[in-house]
Coordinates of C-alpha atoms in Angstrom, one line a residue:
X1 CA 9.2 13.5 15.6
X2 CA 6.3 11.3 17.1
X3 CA 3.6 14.1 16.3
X4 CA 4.9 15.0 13.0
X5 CA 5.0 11.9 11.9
X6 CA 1.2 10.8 12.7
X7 CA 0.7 14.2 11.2
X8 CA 2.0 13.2 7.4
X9 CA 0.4 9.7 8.5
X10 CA -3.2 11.3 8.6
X11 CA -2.0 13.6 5.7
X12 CA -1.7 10.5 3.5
X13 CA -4.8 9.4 4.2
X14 CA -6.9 12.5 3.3
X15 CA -5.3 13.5 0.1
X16 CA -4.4 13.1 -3.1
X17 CA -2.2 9.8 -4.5
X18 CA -0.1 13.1 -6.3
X19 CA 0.2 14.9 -2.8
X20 CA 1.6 11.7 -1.3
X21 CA 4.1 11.2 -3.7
X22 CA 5.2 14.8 -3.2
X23 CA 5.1 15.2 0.5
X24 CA 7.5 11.5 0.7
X25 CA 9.7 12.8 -1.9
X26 CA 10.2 16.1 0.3
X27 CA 10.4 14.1 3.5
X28 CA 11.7 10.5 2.9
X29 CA 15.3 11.5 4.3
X30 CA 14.1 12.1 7.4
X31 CA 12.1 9.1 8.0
X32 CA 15.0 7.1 6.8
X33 CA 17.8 5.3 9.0
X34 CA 19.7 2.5 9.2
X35 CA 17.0 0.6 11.0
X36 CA 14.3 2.5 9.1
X37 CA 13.4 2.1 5.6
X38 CA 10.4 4.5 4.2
X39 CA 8.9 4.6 0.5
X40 CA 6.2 4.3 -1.5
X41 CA 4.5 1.1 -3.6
X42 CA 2.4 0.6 -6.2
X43 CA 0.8 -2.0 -8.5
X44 CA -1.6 -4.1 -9.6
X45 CA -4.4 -6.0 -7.9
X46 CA -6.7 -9.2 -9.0
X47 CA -9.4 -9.2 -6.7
X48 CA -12.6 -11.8 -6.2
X49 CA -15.4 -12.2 -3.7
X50 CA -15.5 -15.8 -2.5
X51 CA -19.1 -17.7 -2.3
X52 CA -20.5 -15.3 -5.5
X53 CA -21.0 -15.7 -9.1
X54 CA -18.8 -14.0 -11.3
X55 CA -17.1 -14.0 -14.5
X56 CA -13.9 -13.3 -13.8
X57 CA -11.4 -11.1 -11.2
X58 CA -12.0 -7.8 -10.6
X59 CA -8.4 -5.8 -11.6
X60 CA -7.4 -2.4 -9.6
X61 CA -4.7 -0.2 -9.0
X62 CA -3.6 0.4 -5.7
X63 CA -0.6 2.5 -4.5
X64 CA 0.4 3.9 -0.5
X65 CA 3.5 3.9 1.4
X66 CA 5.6 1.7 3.4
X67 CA 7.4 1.2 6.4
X68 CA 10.5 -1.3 7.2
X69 CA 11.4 -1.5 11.0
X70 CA 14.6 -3.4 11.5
X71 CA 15.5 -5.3 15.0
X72 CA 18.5 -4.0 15.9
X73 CA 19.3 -7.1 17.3
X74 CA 19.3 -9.2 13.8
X75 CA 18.4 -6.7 11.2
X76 CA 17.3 -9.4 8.6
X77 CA 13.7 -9.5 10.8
X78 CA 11.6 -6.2 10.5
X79 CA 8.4 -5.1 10.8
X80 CA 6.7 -4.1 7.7
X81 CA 3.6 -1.8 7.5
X82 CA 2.0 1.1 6.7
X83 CA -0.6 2.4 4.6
X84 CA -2.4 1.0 0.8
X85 CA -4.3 4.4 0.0
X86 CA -5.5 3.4 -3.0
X87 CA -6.8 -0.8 -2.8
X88 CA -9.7 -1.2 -4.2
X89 CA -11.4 -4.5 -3.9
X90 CA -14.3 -6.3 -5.4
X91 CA -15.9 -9.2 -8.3
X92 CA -16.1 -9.3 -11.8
X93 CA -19.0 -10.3 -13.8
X94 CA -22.1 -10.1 -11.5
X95 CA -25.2 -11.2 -12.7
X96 CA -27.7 -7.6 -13.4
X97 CA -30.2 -7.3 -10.3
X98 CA -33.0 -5.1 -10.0
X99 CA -32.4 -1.3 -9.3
X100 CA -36.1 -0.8 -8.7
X101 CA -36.2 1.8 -11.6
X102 CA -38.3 0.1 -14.6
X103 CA -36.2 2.2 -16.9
X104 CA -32.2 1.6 -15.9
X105 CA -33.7 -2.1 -15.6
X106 CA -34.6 -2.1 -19.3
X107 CA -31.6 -0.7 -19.9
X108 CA -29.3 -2.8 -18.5
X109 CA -31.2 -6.0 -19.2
X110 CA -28.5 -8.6 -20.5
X111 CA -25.7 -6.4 -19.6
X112 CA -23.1 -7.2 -16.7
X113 CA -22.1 -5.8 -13.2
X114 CA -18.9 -5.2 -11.7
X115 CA -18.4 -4.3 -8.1
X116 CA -15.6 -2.8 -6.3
X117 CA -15.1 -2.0 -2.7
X118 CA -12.2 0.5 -1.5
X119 CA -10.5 0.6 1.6
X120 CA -7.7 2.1 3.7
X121 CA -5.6 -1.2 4.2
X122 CA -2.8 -1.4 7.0
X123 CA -0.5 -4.0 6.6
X124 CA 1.2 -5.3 9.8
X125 CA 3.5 -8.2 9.0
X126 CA 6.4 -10.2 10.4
X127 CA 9.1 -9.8 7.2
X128 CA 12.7 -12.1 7.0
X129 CA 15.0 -10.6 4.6
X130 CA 17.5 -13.8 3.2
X131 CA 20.8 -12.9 2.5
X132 CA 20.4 -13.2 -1.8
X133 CA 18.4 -10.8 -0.9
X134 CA 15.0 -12.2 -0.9
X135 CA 12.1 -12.0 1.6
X136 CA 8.7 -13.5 2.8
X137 CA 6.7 -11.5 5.2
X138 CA 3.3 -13.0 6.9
X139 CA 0.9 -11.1 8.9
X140 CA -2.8 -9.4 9.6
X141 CA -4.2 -7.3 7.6
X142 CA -6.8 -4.3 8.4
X143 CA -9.2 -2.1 6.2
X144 CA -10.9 0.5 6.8
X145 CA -14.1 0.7 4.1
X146 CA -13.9 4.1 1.9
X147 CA -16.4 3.8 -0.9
X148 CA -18.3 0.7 -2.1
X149 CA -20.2 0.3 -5.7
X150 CA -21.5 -1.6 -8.8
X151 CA -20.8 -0.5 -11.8
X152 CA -24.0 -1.3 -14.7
X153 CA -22.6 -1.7 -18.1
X154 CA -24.4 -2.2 -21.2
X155 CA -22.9 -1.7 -25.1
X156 CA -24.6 -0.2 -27.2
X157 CA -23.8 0.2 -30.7
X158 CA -19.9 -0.4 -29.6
X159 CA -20.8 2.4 -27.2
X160 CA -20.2 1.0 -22.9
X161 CA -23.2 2.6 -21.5
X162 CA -22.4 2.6 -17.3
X163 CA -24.3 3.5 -14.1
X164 CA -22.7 3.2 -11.1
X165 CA -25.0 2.3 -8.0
X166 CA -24.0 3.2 -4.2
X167 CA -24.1 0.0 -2.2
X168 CA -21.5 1.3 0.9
X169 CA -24.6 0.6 3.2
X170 CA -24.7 -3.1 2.4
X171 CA -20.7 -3.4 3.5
X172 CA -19.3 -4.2 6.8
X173 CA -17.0 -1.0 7.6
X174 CA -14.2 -3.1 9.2
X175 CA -12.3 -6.0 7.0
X176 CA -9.6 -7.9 8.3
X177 CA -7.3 -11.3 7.1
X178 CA -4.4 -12.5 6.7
X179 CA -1.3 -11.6 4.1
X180 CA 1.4 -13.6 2.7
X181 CA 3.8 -12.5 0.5
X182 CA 7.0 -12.9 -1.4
X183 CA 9.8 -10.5 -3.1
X184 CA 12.9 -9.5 -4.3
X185 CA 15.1 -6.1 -3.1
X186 CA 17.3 -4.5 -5.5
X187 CA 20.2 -3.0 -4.1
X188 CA 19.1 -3.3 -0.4
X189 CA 18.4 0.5 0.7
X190 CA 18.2 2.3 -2.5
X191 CA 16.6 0.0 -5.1
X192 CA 13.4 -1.4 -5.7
X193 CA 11.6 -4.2 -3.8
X194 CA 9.4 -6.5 -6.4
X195 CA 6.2 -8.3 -4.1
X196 CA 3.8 -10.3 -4.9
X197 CA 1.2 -11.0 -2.0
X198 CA -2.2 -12.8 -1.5
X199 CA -4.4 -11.5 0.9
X200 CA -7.3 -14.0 2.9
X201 CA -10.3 -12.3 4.3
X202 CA -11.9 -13.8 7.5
X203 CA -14.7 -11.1 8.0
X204 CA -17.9 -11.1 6.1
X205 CA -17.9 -8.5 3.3
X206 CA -21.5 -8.1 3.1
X207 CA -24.1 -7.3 5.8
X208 CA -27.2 -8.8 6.4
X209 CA -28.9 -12.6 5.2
X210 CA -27.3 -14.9 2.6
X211 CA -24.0 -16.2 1.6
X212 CA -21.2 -15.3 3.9
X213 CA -18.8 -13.6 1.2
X214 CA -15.3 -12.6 1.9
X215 CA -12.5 -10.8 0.3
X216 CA -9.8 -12.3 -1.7
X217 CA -6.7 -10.5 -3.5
X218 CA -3.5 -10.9 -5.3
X219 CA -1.1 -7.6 -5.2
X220 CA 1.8 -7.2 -7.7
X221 CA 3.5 -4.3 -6.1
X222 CA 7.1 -2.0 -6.4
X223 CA 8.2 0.0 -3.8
X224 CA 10.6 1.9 -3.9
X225 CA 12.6 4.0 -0.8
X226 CA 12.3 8.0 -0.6
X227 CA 15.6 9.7 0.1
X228 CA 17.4 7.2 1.2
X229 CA 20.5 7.9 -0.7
X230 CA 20.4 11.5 0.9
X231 CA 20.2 10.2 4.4
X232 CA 23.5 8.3 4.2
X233 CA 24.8 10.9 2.5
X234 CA 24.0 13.5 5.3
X235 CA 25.0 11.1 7.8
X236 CA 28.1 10.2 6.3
X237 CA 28.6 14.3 6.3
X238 CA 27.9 14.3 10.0
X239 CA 30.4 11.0 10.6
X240 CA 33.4 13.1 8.7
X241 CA 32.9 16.3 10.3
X242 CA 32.7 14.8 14.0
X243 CA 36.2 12.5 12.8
X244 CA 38.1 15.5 11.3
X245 CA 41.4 16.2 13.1
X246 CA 42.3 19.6 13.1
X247 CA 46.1 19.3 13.5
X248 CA 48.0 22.4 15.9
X249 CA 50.0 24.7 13.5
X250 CA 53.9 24.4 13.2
X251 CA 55.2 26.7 16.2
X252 CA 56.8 29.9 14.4
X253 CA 61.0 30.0 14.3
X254 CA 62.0 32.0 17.5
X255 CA 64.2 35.1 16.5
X256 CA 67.7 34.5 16.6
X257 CA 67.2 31.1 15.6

């Protein structure tokens, strides 16, 4: 169980957003218990980059899976973690540098920049589940950088002319902070769980002289559980069948009798 599940763990992270939604929908029963809660989230992110000029937040998509450990011995704790596949990060409305080409320079003269910066993010948070069924959940969180660039735009004519320039070189590989978040479950163990979380950078986003800049992001997420109504229907098979009492047939009338 150990090794398949680091398996589908590694097989999130290398595929496709539509191959993790099929391989949980196939698999979710199993990784679901009565201490074990797996699904997948999704939603909306407003990010900025703190000491930096900008215009405005930076809004993403991000979407990955989760996982809710309960303690056994007060199942309102848990642990909750896993894996944002998609989260990208970044700043809205940079001021246009040079690209040291005189002719995407004159082309983007007067025009704006946006940059966003994607990353793996792991979650690992303390979560307290209240009894009206909402929770607040506190915790580190780590990212892994995937791809990092600025995106040049220009209009033209009503047209958005756009060049996006590579900078993952000029980002630290590694970010790390702190998340806080609040929400709402639906139907604890089948329905959806409504979150919105902040997340804090404390590591440096860019390398090298200058401002130190770091990461800042609201998520508005869903999640939602994957087979979890098919668990506790298999295991409430499993209960019935091991409780059945077969009862000894009536003994047959003796002849004569």
């Amino acid at each position: 169980m150990k090794k398949g599940l680091l398996l589908l763990i590694a097989f999130f992270c290398i595929t496709s957003a539509q191959s993790q939604v099929l391989i949980s929908l196939l698999f979710g029963d199993k990784l679901n218990s009565p201490f074990l809660e797996f699904g997948l989230d999704g939603g909306v992110n407003f990010s900025t980059i703190s000491n930096m000029e900008t215009s405005g937040t930076e809004v993403g998509f991000n979407l990955g899976f989760y996982f809710d450990i309960r303690s056994k011995k007060n199942p309102a704790w848990m642990i909750n973690t896993g894996v944002i596949v998609k989260s990208p990060m970044g700043a809205h409305g940079l001021p246009v540098y040079s690209l040291g080409d005189a002719n995407l320079d004159n082309t983007f003269a007067g025009g704006k920049v946006d940059r966003e910066i994607r990353y793996f993010n792991v979650p690992i948070l303390i979560k307290y589940q209240f009894k009206n069924n909402i929770y607040l959940k506190t915790g580190p969180q780590l990212g892994l950088l995937a791809k990092a660039f600025d995106k040049f735009h220009k209009d033209y004519n009503g047209d958005d002319v756009e060049y996006k320039h590579n900078i993952r070189d000029q980002i630290h590989v590694i970010d790390a902070g702190i998340a806080l978040g609040a929400g709402y479950h639906m139907n604890i163990g089948n329905g959806l769980n409504m979150t919105v979380q902040y997340y804090y950078g404390l590591v440096p986003v860019m390398k090298g002289d200058g401002p130190v800049q770091y990461n800042r992001s609201l998520y508005v997420t869903a999640g939602l559980p994957i087979g979890r109504g098919k668990a506790a229907r298999k295991k409430a098979e499993k209960e019935a069948e091991l409780n059945r009492v077969i009862l000894p047939e009536e003994e047959a009338p003796k002849p004569g009798n």
